JSON list of C-alpha atoms in Angstrom, two decimals:
[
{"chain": "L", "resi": 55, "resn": "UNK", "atom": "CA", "xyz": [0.00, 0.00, 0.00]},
{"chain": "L", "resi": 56, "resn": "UNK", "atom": "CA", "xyz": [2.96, 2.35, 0.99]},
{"chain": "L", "resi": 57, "resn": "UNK", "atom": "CA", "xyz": [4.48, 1.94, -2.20]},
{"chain": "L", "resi": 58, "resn": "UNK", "atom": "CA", "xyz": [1.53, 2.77, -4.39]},
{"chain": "L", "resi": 59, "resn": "UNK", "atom": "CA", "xyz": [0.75, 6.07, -2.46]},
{"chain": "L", "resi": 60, "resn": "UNK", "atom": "CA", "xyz": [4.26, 6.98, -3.35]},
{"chain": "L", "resi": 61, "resn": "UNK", "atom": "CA", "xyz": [4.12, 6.10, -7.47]},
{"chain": "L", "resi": 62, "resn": "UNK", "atom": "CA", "xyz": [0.28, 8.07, -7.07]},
{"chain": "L", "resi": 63, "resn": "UNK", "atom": "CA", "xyz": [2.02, 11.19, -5.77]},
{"chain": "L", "resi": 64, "resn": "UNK", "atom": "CA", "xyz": [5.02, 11.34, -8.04]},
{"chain": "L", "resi": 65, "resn": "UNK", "atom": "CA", "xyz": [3.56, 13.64, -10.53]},
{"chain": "L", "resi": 66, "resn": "UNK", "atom": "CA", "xyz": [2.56, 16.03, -7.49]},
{"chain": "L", "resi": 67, "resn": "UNK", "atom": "CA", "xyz": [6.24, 15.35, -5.86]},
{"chain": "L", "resi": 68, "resn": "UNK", "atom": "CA", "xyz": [7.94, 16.61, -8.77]},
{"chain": "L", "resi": 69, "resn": "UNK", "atom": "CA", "xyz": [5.89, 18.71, -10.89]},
{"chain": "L", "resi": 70, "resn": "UNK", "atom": "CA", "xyz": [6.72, 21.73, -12.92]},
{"chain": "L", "resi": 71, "resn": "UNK", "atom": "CA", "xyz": [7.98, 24.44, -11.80]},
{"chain": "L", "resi": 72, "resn": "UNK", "atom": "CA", "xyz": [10.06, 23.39, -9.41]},
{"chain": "L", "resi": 73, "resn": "UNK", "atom": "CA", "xyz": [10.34, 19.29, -10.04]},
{"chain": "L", "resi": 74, "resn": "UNK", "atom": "CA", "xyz": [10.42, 17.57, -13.41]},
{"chain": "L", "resi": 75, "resn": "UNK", "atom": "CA", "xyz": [10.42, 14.16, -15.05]},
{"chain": "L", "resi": 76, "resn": "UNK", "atom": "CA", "xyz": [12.40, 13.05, -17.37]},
{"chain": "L", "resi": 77, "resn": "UNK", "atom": "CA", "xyz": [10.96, 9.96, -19.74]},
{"chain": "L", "resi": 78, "resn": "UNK", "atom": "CA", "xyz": [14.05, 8.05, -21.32]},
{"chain": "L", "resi": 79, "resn": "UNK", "atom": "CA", "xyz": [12.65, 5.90, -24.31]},
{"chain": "L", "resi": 80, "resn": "UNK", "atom": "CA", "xyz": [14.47, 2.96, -27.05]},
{"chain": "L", "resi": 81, "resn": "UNK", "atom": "CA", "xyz": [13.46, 2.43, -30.25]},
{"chain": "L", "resi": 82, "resn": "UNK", "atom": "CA", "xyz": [10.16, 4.36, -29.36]},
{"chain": "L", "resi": 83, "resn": "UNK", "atom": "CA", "xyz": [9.75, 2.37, -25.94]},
{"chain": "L", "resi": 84, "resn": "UNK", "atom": "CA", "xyz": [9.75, 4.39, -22.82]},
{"chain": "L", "resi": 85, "resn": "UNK", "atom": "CA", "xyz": [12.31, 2.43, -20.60]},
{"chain": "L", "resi": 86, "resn": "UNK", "atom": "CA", "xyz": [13.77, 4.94, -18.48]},
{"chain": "L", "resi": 87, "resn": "UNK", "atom": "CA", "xyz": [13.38, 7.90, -16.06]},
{"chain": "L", "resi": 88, "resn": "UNK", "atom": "CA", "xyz": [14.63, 10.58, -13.53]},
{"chain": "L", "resi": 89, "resn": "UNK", "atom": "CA", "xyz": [13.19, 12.62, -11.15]},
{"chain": "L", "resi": 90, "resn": "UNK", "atom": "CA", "xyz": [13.76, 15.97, -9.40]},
{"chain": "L", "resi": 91, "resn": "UNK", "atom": "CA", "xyz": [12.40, 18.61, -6.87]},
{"chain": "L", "resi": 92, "resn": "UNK", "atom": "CA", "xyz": [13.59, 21.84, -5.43]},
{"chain": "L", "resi": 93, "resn": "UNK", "atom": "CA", "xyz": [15.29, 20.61, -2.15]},
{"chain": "L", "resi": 94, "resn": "UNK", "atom": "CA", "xyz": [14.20, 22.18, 1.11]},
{"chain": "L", "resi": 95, "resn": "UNK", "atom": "CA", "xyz": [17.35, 22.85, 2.61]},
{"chain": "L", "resi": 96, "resn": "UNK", "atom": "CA", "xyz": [19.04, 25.34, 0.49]},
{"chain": "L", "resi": 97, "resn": "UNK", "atom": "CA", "xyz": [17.79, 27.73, -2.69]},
{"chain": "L", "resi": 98, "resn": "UNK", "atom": "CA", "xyz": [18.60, 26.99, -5.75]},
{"chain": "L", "resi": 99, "resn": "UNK", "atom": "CA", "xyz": [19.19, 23.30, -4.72]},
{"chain": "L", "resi": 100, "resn": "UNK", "atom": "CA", "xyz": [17.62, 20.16, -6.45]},
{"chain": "L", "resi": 101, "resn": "UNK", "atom": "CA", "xyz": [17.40, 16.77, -4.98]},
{"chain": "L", "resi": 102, "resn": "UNK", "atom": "CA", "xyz": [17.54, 14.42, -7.91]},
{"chain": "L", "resi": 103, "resn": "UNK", "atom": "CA", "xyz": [15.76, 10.76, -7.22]},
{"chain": "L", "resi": 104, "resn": "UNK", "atom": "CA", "xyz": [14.07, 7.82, -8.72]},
{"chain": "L", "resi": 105, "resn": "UNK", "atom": "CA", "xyz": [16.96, 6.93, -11.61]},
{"chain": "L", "resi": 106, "resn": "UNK", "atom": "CA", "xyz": [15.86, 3.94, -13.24]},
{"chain": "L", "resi": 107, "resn": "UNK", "atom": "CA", "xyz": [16.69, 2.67, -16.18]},
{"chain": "L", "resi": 108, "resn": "UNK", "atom": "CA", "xyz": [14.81, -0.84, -17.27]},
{"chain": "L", "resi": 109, "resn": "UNK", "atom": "CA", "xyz": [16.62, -3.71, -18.29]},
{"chain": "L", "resi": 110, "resn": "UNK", "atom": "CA", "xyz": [15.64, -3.70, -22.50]},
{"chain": "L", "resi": 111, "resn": "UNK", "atom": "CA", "xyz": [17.50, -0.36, -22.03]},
{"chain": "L", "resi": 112, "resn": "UNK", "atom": "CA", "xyz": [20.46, -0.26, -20.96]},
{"chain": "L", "resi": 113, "resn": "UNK", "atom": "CA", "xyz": [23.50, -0.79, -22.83]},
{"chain": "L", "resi": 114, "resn": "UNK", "atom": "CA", "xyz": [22.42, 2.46, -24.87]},
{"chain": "L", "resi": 115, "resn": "UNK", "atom": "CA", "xyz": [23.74, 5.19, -22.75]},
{"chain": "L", "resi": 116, "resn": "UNK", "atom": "CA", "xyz": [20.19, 6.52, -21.79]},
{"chain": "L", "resi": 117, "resn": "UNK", "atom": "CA", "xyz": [20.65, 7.13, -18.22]},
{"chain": "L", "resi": 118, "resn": "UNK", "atom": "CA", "xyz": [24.18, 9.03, -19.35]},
{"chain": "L", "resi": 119, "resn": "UNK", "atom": "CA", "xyz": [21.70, 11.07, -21.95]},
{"chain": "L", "resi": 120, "resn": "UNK", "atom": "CA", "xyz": [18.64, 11.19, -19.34]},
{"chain": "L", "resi": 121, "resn": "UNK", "atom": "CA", "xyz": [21.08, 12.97, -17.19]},
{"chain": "L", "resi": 122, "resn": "UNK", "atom": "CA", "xyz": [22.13, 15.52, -19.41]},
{"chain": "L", "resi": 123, "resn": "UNK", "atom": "CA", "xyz": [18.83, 16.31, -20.02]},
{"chain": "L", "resi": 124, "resn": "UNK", "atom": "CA", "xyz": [18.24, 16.58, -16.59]},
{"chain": "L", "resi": 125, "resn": "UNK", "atom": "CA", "xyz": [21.26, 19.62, -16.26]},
{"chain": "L", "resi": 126, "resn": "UNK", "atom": "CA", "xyz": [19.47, 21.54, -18.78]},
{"chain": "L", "resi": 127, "resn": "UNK", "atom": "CA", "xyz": [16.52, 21.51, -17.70]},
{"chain": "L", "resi": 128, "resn": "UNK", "atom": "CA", "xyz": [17.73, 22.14, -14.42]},
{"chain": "L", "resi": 129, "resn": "UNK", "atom": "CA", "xyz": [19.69, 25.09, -15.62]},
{"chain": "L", "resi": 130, "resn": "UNK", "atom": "CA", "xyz": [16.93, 26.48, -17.24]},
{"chain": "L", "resi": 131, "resn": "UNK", "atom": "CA", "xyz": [15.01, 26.49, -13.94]},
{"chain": "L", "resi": 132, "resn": "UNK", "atom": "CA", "xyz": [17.45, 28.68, -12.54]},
{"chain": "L", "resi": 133, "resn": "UNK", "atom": "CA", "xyz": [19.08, 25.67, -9.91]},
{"chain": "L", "resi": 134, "resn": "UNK", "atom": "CA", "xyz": [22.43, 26.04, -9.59]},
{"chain": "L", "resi": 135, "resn": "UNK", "atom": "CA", "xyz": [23.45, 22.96, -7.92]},
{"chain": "L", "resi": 136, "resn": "UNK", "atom": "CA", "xyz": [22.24, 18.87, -7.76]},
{"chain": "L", "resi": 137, "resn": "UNK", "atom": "CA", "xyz": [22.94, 16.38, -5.38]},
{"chain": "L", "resi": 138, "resn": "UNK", "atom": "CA", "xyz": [21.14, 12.54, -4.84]},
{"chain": "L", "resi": 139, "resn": "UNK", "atom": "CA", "xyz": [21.74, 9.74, -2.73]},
{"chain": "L", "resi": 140, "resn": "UNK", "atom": "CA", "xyz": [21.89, 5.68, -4.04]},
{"chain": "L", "resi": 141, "resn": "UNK", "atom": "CA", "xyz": [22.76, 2.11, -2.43]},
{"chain": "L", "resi": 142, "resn": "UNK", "atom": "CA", "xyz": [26.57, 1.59, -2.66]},
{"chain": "L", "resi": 143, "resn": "UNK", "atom": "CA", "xyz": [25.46, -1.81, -4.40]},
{"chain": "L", "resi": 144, "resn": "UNK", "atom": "CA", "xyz": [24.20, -0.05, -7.44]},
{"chain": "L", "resi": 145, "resn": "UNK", "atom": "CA", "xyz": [28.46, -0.01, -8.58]},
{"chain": "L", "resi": 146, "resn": "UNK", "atom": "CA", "xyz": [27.42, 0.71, -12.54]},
{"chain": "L", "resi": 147, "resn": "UNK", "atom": "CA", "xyz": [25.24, 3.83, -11.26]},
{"chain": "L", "resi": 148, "resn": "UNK", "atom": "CA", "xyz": [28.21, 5.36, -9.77]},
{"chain": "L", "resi": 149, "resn": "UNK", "atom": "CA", "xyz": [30.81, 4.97, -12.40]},
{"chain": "L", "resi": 150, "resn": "UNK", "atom": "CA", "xyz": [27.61, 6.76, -14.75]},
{"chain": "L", "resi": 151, "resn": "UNK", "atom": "CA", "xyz": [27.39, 9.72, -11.83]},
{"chain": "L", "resi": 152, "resn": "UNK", "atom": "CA", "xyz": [31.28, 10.17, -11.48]},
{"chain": "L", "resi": 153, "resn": "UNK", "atom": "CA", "xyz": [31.77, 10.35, -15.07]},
{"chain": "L", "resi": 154, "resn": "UNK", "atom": "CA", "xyz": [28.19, 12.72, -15.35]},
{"chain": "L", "resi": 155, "resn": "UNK", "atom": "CA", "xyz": [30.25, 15.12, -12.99]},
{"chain": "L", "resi": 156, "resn": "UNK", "atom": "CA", "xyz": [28.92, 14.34, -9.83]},
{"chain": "L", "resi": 157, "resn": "UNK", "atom": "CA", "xyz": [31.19, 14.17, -6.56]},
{"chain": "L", "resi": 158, "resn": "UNK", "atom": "CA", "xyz": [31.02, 13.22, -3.08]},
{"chain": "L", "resi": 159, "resn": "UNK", "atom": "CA", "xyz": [29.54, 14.92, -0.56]},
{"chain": "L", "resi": 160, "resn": "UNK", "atom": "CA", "xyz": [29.08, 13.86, 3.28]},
{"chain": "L", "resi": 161, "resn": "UNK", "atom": "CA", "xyz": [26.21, 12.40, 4.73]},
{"chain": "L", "resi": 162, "resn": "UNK", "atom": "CA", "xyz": [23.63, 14.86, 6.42]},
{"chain": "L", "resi": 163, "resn": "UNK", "atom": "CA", "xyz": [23.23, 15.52, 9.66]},
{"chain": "L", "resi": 164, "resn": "UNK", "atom": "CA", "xyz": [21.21, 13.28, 11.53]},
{"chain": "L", "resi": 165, "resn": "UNK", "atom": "CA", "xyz": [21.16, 10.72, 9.07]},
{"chain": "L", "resi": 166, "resn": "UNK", "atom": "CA", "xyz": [20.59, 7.43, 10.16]},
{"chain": "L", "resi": 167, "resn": "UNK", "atom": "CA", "xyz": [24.10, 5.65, 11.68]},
{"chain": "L", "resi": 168, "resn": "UNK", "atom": "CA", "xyz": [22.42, 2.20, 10.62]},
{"chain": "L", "resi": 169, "resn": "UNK", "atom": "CA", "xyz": [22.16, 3.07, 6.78]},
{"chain": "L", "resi": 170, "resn": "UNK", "atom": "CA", "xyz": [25.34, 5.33, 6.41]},
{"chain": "L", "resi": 171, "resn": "UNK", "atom": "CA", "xyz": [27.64, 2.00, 5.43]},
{"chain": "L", "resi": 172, "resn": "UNK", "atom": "CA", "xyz": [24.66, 1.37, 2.69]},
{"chain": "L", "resi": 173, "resn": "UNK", "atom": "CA", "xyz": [24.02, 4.77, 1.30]},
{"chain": "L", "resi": 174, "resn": "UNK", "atom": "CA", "xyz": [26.25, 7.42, -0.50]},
{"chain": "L", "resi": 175, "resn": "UNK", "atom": "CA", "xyz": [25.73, 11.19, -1.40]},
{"chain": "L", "resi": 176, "resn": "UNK", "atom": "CA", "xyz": [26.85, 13.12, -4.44]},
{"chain": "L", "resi": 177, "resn": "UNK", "atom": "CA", "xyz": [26.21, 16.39, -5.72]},
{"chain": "L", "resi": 178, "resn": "UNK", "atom": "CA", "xyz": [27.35, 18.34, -8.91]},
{"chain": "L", "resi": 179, "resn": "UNK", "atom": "CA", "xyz": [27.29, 22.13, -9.46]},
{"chain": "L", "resi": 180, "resn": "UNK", "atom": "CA", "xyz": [25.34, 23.16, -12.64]},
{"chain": "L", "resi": 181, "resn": "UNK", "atom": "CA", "xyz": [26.41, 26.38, -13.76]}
]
């Protein structure tokens, strides 16, 4: 039940203005996507989440070009910075975020001490 509350209210989470989706498609096939919001903590800060990428399409570089659609996009909606958190087991993901610009960045204060061996932050400045 939690879970489809959450997929109901992702068009309200991150809806334009300040959020935006990002549909990555194959061969005419939407197979991919990305998500963002303004984050709370600081202006002109977006939290990106919900990179997925199905398995018919990878091996194409979509979530590479899903990304860099997501900078200009975010650009044009004046952010000037971007930073998401991932499971460390998601190894492929990373590589794609390092080379995508993206650097590490601690974990926040009073995040949990029982996920902080599980979970990484990054952040990459836009303009």
């Amino acid at each position: 039940m939690k879970f489809e509350a959450i997929v109901q209210r992702l068009p309200t989470l991150h809806e334009r203005p300040g959020g935006g989706i990002i549909i990555g498609s194959v061969d005419g096939q939407a197979v991919g996507c990305v998500m963002y919001r303004e984050a709370a903590k600081e202006a002109g800060l977006a939290e990106s989440n919900r990179m997925c990428v199905s398995e018919s399409g990878r091996g194409h570089g979509l979530g590479q070009k899903m990304l860099e659609h997501m900078f200009e996009q975010l650009i044009a909606d004046g952010y000037r910075k971007v930073f998401f958190f991932s499971a460390n087991w998601l190894t492929h993901a990373r590589a794609m975020y390092e080379a995508a610009g993206f650097s590490d960045i601690p974990h926040p204060p009073g995040f949990p001490d029982k996920w902080r061996n599980h979970v990484y932050f990054m952040e990459r400045t836009l303009i």
